PDB file of C-alpha atoms and ligand atoms in Angstrom:
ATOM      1  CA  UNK A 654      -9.099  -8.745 -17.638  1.00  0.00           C
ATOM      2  CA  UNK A 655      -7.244  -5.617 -16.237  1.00  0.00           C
ATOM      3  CA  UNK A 656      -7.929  -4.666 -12.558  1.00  0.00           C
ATOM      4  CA  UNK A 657      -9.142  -1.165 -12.376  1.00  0.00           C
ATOM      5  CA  UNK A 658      -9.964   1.164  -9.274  1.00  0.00           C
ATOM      6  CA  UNK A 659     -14.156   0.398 -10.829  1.00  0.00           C
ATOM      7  CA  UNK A 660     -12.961  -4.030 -10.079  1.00  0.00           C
ATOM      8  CA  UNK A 661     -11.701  -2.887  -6.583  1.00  0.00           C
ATOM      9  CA  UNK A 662     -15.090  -1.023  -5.707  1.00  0.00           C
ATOM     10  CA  UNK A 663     -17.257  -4.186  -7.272  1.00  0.00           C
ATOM     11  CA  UNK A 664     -15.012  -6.184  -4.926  1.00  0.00           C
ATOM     12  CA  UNK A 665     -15.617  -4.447  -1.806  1.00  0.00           C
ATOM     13  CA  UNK A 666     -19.445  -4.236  -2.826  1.00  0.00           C
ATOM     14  CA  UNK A 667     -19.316  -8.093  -3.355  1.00  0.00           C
ATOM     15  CA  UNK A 668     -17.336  -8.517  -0.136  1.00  0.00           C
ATOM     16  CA  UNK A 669     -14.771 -10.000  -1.987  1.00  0.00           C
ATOM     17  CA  UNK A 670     -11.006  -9.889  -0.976  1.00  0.00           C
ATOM     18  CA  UNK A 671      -8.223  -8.868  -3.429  1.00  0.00           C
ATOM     19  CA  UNK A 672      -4.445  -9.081  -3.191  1.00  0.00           C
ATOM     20  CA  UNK A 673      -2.010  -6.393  -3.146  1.00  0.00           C
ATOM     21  CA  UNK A 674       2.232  -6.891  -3.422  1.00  0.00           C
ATOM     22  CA  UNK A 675       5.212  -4.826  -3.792  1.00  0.00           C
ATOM     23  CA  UNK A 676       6.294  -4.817  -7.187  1.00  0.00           C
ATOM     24  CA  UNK A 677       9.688  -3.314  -8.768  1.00  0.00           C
ATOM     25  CA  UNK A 678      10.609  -4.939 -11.593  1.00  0.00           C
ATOM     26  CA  UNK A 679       9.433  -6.082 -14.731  1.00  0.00           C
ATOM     27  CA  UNK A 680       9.929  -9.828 -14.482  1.00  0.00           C
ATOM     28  CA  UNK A 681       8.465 -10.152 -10.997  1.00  0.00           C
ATOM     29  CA  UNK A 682       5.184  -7.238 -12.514  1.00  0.00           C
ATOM     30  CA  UNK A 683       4.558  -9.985 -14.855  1.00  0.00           C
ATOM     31  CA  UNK A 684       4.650 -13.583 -12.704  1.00  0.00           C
ATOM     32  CA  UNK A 685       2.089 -11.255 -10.099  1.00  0.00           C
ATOM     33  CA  UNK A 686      -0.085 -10.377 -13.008  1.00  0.00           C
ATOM     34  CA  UNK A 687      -0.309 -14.445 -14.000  1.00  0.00           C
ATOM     35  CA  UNK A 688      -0.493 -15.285 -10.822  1.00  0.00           C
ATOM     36  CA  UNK A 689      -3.768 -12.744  -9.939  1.00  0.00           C
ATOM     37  CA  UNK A 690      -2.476 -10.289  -7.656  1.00  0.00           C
ATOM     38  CA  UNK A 691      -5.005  -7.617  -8.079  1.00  0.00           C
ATOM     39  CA  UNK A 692      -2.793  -4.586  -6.949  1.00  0.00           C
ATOM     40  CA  UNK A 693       1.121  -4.592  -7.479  1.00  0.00           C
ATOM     41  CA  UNK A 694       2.270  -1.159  -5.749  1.00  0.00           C
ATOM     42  CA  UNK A 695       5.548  -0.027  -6.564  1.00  0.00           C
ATOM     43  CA  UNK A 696       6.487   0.498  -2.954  1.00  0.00           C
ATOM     44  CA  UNK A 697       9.648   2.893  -1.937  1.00  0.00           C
ATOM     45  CA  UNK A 698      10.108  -0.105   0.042  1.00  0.00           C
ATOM     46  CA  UNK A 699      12.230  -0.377  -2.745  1.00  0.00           C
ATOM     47  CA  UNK A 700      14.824   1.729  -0.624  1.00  0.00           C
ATOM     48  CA  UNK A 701      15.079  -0.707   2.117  1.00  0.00           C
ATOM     49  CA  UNK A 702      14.682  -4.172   0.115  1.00  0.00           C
ATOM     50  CA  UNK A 703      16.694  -3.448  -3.426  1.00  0.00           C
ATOM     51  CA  UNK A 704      19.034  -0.144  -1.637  1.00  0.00           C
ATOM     52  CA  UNK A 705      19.849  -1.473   1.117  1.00  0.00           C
ATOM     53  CA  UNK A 706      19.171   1.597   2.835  1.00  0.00           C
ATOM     54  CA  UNK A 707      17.721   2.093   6.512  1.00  0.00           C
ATOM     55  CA  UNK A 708      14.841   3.906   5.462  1.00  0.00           C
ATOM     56  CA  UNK A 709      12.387   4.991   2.669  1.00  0.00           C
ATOM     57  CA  UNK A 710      13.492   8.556   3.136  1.00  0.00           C
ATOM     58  CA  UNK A 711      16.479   8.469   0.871  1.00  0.00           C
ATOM     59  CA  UNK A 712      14.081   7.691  -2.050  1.00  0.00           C
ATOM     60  CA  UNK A 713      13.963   9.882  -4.679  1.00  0.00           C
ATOM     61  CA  UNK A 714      11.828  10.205  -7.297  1.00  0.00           C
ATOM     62  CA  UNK A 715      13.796   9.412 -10.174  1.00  0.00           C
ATOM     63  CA  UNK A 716      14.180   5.699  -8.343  1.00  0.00           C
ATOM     64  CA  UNK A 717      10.228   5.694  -8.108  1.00  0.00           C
ATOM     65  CA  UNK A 718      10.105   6.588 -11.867  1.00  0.00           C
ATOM     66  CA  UNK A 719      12.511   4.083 -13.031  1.00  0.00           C
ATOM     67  CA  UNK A 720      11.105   1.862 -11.349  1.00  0.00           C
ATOM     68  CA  UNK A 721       7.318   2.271 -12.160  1.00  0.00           C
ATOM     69  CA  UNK A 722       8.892   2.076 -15.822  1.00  0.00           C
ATOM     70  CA  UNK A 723      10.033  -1.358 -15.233  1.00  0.00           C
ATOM     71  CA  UNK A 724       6.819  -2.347 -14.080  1.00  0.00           C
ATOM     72  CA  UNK A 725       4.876  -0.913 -16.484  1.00  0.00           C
ATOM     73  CA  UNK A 726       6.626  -2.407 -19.454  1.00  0.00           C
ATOM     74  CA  UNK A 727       5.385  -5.982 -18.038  1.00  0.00           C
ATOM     75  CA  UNK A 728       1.843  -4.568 -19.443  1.00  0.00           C
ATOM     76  CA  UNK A 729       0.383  -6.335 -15.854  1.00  0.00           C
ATOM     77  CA  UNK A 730      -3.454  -7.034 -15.704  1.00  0.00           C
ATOM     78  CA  UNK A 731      -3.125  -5.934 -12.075  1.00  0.00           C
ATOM     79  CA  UNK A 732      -3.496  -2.050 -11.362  1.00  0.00           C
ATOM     80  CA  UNK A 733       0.057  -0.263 -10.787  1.00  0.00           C
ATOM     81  CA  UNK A 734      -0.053   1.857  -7.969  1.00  0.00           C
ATOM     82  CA  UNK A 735       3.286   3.930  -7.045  1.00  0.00           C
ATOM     83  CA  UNK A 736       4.069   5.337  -3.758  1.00  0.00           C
ATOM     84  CA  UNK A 737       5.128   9.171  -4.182  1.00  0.00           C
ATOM     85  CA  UNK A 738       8.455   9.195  -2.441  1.00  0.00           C
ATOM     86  CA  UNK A 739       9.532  11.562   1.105  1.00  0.00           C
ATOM     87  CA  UNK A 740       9.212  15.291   0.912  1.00  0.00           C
ATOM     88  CA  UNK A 741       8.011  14.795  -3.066  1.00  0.00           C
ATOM     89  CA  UNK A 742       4.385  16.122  -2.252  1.00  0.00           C
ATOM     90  CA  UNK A 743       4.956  18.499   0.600  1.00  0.00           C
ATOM     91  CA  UNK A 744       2.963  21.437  -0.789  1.00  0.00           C
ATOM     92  CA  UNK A 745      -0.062  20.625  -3.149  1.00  0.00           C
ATOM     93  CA  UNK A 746       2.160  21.942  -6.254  1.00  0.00           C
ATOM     94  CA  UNK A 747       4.715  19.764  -5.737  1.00  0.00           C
ATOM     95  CA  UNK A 748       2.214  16.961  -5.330  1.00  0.00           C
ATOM     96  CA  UNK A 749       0.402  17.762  -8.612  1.00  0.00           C
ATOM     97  CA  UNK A 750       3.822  17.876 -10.203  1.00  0.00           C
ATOM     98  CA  UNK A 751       5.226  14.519  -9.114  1.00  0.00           C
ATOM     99  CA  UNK A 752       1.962  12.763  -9.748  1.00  0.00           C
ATOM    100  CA  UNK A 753       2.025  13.747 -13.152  1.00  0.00           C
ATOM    101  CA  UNK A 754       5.678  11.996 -13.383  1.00  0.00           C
ATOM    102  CA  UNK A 755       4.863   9.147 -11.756  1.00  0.00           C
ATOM    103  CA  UNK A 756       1.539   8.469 -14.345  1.00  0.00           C
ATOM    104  CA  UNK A 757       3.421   9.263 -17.008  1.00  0.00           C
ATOM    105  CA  UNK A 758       5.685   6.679 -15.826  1.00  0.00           C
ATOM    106  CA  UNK A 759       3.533   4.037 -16.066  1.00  0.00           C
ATOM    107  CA  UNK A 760       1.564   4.613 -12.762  1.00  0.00           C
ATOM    108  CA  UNK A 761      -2.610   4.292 -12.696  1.00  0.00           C
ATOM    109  CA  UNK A 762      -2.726   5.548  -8.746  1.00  0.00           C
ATOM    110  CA  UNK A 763      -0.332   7.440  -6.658  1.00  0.00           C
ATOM    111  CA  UNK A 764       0.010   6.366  -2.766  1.00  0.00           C
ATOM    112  CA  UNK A 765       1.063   9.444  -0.295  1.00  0.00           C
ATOM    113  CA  UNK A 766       1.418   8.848   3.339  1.00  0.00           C
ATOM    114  CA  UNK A 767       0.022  11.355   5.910  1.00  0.00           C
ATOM    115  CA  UNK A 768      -2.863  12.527   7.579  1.00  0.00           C
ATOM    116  CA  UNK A 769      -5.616  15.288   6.983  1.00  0.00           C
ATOM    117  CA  UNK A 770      -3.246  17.717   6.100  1.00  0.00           C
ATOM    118  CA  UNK A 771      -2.702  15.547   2.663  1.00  0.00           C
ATOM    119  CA  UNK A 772      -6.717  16.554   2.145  1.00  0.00           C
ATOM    120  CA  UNK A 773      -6.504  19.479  -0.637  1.00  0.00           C
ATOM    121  CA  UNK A 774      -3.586  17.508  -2.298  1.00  0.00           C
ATOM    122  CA  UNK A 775      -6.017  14.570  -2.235  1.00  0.00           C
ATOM    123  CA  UNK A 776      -8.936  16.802  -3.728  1.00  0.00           C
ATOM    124  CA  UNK A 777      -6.971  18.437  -6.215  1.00  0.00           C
ATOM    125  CA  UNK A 778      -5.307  15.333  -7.651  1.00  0.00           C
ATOM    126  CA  UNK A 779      -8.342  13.160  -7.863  1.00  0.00           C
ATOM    127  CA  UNK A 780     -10.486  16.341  -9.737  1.00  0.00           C
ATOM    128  CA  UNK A 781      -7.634  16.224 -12.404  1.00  0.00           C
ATOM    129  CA  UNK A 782      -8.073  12.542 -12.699  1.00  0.00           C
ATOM    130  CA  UNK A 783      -5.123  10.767 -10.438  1.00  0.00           C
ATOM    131  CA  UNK A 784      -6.484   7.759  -8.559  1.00  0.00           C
ATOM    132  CA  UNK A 785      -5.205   8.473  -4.600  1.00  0.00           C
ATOM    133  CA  UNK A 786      -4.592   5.624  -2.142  1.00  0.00           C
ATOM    134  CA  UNK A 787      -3.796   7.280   1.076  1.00  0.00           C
ATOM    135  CA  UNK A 788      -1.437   5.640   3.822  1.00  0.00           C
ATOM    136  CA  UNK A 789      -2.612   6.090   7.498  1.00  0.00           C
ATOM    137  CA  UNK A 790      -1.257   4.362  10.555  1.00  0.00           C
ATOM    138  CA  UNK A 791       2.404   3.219  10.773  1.00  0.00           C
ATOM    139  CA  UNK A 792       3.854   6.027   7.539  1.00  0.00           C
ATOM    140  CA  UNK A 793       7.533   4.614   6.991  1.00  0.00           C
ATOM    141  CA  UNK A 794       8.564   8.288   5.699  1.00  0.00           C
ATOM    142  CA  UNK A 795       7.664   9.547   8.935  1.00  0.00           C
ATOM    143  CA  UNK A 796      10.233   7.243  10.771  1.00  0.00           C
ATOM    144  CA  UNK A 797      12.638  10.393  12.189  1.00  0.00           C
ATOM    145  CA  UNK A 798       9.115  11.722  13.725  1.00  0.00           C
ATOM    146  CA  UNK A 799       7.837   8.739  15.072  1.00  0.00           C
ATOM    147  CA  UNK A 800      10.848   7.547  16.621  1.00  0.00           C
ATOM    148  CA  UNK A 801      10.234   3.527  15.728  1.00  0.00           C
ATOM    149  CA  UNK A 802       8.460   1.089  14.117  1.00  0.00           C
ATOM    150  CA  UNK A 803       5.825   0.602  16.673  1.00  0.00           C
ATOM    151  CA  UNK A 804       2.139  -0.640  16.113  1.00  0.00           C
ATOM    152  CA  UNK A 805      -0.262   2.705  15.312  1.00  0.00           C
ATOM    153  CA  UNK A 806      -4.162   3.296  16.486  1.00  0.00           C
ATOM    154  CA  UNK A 807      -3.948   2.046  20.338  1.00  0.00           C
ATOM    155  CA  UNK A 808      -6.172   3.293  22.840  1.00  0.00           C
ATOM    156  CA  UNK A 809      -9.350   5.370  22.136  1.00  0.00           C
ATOM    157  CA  UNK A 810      -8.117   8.550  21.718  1.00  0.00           C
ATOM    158  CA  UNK A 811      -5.409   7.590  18.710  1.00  0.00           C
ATOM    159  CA  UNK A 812      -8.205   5.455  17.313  1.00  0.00           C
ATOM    160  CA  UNK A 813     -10.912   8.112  16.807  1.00  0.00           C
ATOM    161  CA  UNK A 814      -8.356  10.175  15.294  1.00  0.00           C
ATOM    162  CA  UNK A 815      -7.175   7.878  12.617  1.00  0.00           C
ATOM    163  CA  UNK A 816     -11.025   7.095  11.765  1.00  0.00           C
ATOM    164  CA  UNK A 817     -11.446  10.554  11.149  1.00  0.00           C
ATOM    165  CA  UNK A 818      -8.419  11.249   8.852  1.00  0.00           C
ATOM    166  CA  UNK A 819      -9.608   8.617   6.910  1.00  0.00           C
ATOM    167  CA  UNK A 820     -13.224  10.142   6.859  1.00  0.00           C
ATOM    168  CA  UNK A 821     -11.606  13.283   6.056  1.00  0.00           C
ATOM    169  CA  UNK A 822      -9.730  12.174   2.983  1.00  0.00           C
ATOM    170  CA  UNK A 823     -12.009   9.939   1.743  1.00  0.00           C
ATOM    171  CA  UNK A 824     -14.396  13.306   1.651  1.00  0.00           C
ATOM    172  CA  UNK A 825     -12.132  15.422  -0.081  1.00  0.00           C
ATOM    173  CA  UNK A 826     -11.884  12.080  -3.072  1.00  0.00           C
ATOM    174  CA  UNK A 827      -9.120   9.861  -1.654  1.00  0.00           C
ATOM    175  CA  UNK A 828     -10.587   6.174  -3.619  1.00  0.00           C
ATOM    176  CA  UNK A 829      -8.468   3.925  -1.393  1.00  0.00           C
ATOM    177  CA  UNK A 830      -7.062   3.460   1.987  1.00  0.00           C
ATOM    178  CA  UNK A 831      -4.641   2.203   2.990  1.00  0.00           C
ATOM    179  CA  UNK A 832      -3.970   0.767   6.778  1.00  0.00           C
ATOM    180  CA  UNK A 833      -0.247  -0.204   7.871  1.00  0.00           C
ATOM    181  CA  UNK A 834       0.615  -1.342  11.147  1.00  0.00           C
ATOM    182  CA  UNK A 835      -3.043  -0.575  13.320  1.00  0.00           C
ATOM    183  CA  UNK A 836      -5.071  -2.525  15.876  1.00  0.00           C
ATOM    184  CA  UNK A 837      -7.170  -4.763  13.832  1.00  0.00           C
ATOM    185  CA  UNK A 838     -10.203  -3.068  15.459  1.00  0.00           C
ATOM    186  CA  UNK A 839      -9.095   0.414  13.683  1.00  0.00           C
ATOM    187  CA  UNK A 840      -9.035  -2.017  10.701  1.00  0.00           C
ATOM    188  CA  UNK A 841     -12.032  -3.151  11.180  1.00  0.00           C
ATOM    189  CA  UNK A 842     -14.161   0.136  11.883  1.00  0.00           C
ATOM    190  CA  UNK A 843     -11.992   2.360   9.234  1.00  0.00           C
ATOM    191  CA  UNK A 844     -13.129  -0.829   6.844  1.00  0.00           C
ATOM    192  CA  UNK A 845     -16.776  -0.187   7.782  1.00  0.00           C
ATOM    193  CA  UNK A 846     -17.187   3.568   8.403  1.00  0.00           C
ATOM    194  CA  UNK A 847     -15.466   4.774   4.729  1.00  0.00           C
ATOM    195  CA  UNK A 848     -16.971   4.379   1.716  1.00  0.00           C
ATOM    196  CA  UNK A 849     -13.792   3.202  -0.562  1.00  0.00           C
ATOM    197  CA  UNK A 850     -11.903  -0.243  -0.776  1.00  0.00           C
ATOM    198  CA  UNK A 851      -9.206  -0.610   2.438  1.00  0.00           C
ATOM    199  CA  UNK A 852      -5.686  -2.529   2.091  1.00  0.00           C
ATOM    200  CA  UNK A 853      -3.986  -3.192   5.137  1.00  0.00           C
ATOM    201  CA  UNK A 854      -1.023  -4.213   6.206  1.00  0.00           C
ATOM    202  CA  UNK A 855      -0.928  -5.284   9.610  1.00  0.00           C
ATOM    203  CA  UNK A 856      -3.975  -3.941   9.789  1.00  0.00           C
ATOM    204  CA  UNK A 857      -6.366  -7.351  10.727  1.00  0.00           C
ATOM    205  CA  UNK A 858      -8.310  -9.530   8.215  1.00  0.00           C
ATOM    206  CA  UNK A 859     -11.192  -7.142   7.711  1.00  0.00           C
ATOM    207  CA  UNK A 860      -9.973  -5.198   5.386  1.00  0.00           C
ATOM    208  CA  UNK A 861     -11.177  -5.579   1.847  1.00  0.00           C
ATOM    209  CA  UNK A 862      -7.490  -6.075   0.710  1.00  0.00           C
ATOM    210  CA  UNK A 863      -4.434  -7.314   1.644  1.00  0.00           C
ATOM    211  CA  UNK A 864      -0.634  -5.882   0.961  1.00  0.00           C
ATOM    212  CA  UNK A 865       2.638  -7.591   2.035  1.00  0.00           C
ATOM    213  CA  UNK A 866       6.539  -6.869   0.587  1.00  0.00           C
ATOM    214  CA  UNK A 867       7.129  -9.472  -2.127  1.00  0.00           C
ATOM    215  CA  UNK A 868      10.463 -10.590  -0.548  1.00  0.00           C
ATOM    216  CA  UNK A 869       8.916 -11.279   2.631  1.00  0.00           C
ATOM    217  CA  UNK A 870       6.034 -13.246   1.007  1.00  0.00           C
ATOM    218  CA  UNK A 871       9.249 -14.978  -0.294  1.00  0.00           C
ATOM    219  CA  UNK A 872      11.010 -15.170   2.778  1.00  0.00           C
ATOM    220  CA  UNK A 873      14.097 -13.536   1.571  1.00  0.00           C
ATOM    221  CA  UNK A 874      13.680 -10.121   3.339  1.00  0.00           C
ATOM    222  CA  UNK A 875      16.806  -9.094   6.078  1.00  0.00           C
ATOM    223  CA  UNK A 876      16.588  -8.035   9.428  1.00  0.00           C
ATOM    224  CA  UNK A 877      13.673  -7.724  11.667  1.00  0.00           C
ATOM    225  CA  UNK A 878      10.626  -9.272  10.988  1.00  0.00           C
ATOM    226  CA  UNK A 879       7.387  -7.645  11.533  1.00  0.00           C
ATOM    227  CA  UNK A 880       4.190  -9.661  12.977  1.00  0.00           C
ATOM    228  CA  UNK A 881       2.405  -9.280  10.711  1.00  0.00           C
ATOM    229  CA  UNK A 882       4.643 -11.171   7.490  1.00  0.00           C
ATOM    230  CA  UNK A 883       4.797 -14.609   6.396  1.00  0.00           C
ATOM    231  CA  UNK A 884       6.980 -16.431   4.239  1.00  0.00           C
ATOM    232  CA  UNK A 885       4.496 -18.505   1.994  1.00  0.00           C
ATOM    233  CA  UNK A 886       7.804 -19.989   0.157  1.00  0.00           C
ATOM    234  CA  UNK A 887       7.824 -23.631   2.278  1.00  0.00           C
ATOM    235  CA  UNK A 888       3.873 -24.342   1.752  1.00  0.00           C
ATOM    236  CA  UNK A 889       4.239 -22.857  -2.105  1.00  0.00           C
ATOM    237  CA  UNK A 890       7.400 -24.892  -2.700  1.00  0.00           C
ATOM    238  CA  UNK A 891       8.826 -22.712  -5.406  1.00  0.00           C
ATOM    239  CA  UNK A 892       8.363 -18.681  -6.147  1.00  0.00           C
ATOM    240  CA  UNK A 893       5.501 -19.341  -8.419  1.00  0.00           C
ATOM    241  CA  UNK A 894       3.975 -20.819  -5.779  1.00  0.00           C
ATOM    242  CA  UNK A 895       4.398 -18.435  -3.332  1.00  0.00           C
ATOM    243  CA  UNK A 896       2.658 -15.956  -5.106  1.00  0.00           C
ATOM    244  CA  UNK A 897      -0.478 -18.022  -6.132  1.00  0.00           C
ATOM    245  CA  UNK A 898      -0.387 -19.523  -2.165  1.00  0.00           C
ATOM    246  CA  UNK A 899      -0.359 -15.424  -1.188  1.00  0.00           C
ATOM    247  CA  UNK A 900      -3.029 -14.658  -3.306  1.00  0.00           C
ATOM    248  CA  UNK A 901      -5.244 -17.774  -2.337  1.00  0.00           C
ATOM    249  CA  UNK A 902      -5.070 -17.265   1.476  1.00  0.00           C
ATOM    250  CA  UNK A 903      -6.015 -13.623   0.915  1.00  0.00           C
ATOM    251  CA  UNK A 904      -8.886 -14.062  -1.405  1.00  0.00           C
ATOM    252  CA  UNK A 905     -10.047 -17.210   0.967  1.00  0.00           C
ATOM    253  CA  UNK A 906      -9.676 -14.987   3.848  1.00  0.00           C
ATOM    254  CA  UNK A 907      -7.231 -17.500   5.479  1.00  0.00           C
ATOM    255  CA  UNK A 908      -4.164 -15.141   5.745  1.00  0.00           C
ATOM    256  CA  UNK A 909      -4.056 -12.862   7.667  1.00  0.00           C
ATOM    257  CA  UNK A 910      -4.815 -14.986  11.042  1.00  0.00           C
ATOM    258  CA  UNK A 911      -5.006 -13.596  14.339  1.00  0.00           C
ATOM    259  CA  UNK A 912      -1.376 -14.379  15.058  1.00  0.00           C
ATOM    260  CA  UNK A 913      -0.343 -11.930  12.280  1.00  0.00           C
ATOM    261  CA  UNK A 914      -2.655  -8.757  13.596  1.00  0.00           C
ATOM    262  CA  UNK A 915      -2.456  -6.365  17.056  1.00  0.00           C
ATOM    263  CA  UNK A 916      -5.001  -5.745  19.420  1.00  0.00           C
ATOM    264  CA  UNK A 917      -5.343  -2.900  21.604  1.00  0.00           C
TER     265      UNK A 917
HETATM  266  O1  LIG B 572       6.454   0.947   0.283  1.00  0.00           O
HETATM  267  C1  LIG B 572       5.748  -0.062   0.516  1.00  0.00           C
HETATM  268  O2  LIG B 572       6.055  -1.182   0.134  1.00  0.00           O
HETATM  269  C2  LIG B 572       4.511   0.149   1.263  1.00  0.00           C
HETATM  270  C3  LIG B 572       3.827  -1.071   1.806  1.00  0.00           C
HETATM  271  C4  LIG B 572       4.583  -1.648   2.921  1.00  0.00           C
HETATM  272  C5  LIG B 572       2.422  -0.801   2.151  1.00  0.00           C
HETATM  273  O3  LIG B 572       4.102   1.258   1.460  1.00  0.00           O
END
């Protein structure tokens, strides 16, 4: 049976967990759909594990298109979720706009990654019927403004403020959040205080989801790796059995341990 944003709410009422992964193809769309993964988001990721690239800002959203294309055509049970790329919903027309591309492309949500000033793009998309996930914490596009990689949410001050851009978007109709990067106690109160299904990255184990990067879930991601990854190749033995060993220790709660979260 399809996963719909309705199955992620009935999981989050059960207080069940569901798995989310980066998907950008159509041959890896459908071995995530067999193997259960709830969620595949086509990430612009994509610009740093298919491009090459540094960064997710050189993105555009023709690669986001063609690639939620690819996905779609694997007719996935699990929802298809599309990140809008950098600059692509800067004013709310623009948003509207791109959204509209990316559903027609296949897409059944749209991710953007921001703050409260994303709220009346939030409002307006979800009243014209676009599902919104909305990325808090560590942003990736925001990389030349942030100045690093570095863990979001620490102290009290940061932390109140990211609880209440999530209150604030989930009022104006975001129907997801999404956590990357955060203190697990941020995790953990955001989880509790919002009304909406959580996915976190990095984000500690009580969120009602879980996301990672399908190469590093495969252990064939470059460069640094971040805390909160693991390679679940060597205990799955083969791709397959990566992906079902991902999905498993999410939906058992085993993964993500303490040794993959932040405190602070
Ligand atoms: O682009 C992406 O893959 C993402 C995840 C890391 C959450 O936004």
């Amino acid at each position: 049976m399809s996963t719909t944003i309705q199955s992620l709410r009935d999981y989050r009422a059960n207080g069940q967990k569901f798995s989310c992964l980066t998907a950008y193809d159509a041959p890896f769309a459908g071995l995530l759909s067999d193997c259960g993964i709830d969620v595949q988001l086509v990430g612009d990721s994509l610009g740093m594990v298919l491009q090459g690239r540094e960064s997710t800002v050189p993105v555009s959203m023709e690669d986001m298109i063609y690639h939620t294309e690819c996905v779609a055509r694997a007719r996935p049970e699990s929802l298809v979720m599309t990140d809008l790329p950098f600059m692509s919903y800067a004013t709310t027309e623009q948003c509207l706009h791109n959204a509209a591309r990316l559903m027609q492309a296949g897409a059944q949500m749209v991710k953007i990654e921001g703050t409260d000033w994303m709220a009346e793009s939030v409002r307006q998309l979800t009243e014209r019927g676009v599902p919104v996930c909305a990325h808090l914490g560590l942003t990736p596009q925001f990389i030349n403004k942030l100045g690093g990689y570095r863990v979001q949410g620490k102290g009290s001050e940061a932390a109140e403020r990211m609880v209440a851009h999530a209150r604030r978007l989930v009022e104006a109709g975001a129907d997801v959040i999404l956590l990357e990067c955060v203190t697990a106690s941020v995790g953990t109160r955001i989880t509790r205080e919002v009304g909406v299904p959580v996915i976190g990255i990095g984000a500690g184990p009580d969120t009602d989801g879980q996301v990672l990067v399908l190469q590093d879930v495969l252990g064939i991601s470059r460069g640094h790796k971040p805390r909160f990854v693991k390679d679940f190749l060597q205990e799955g033995g083969s791709v397959e059995g990566a992906v079902r060993a991902y999905d498993q220790a999410v939906k058992n709660g085993e993964f993500p341990e303490n040794r993959h979260s932040f405190s602070g």
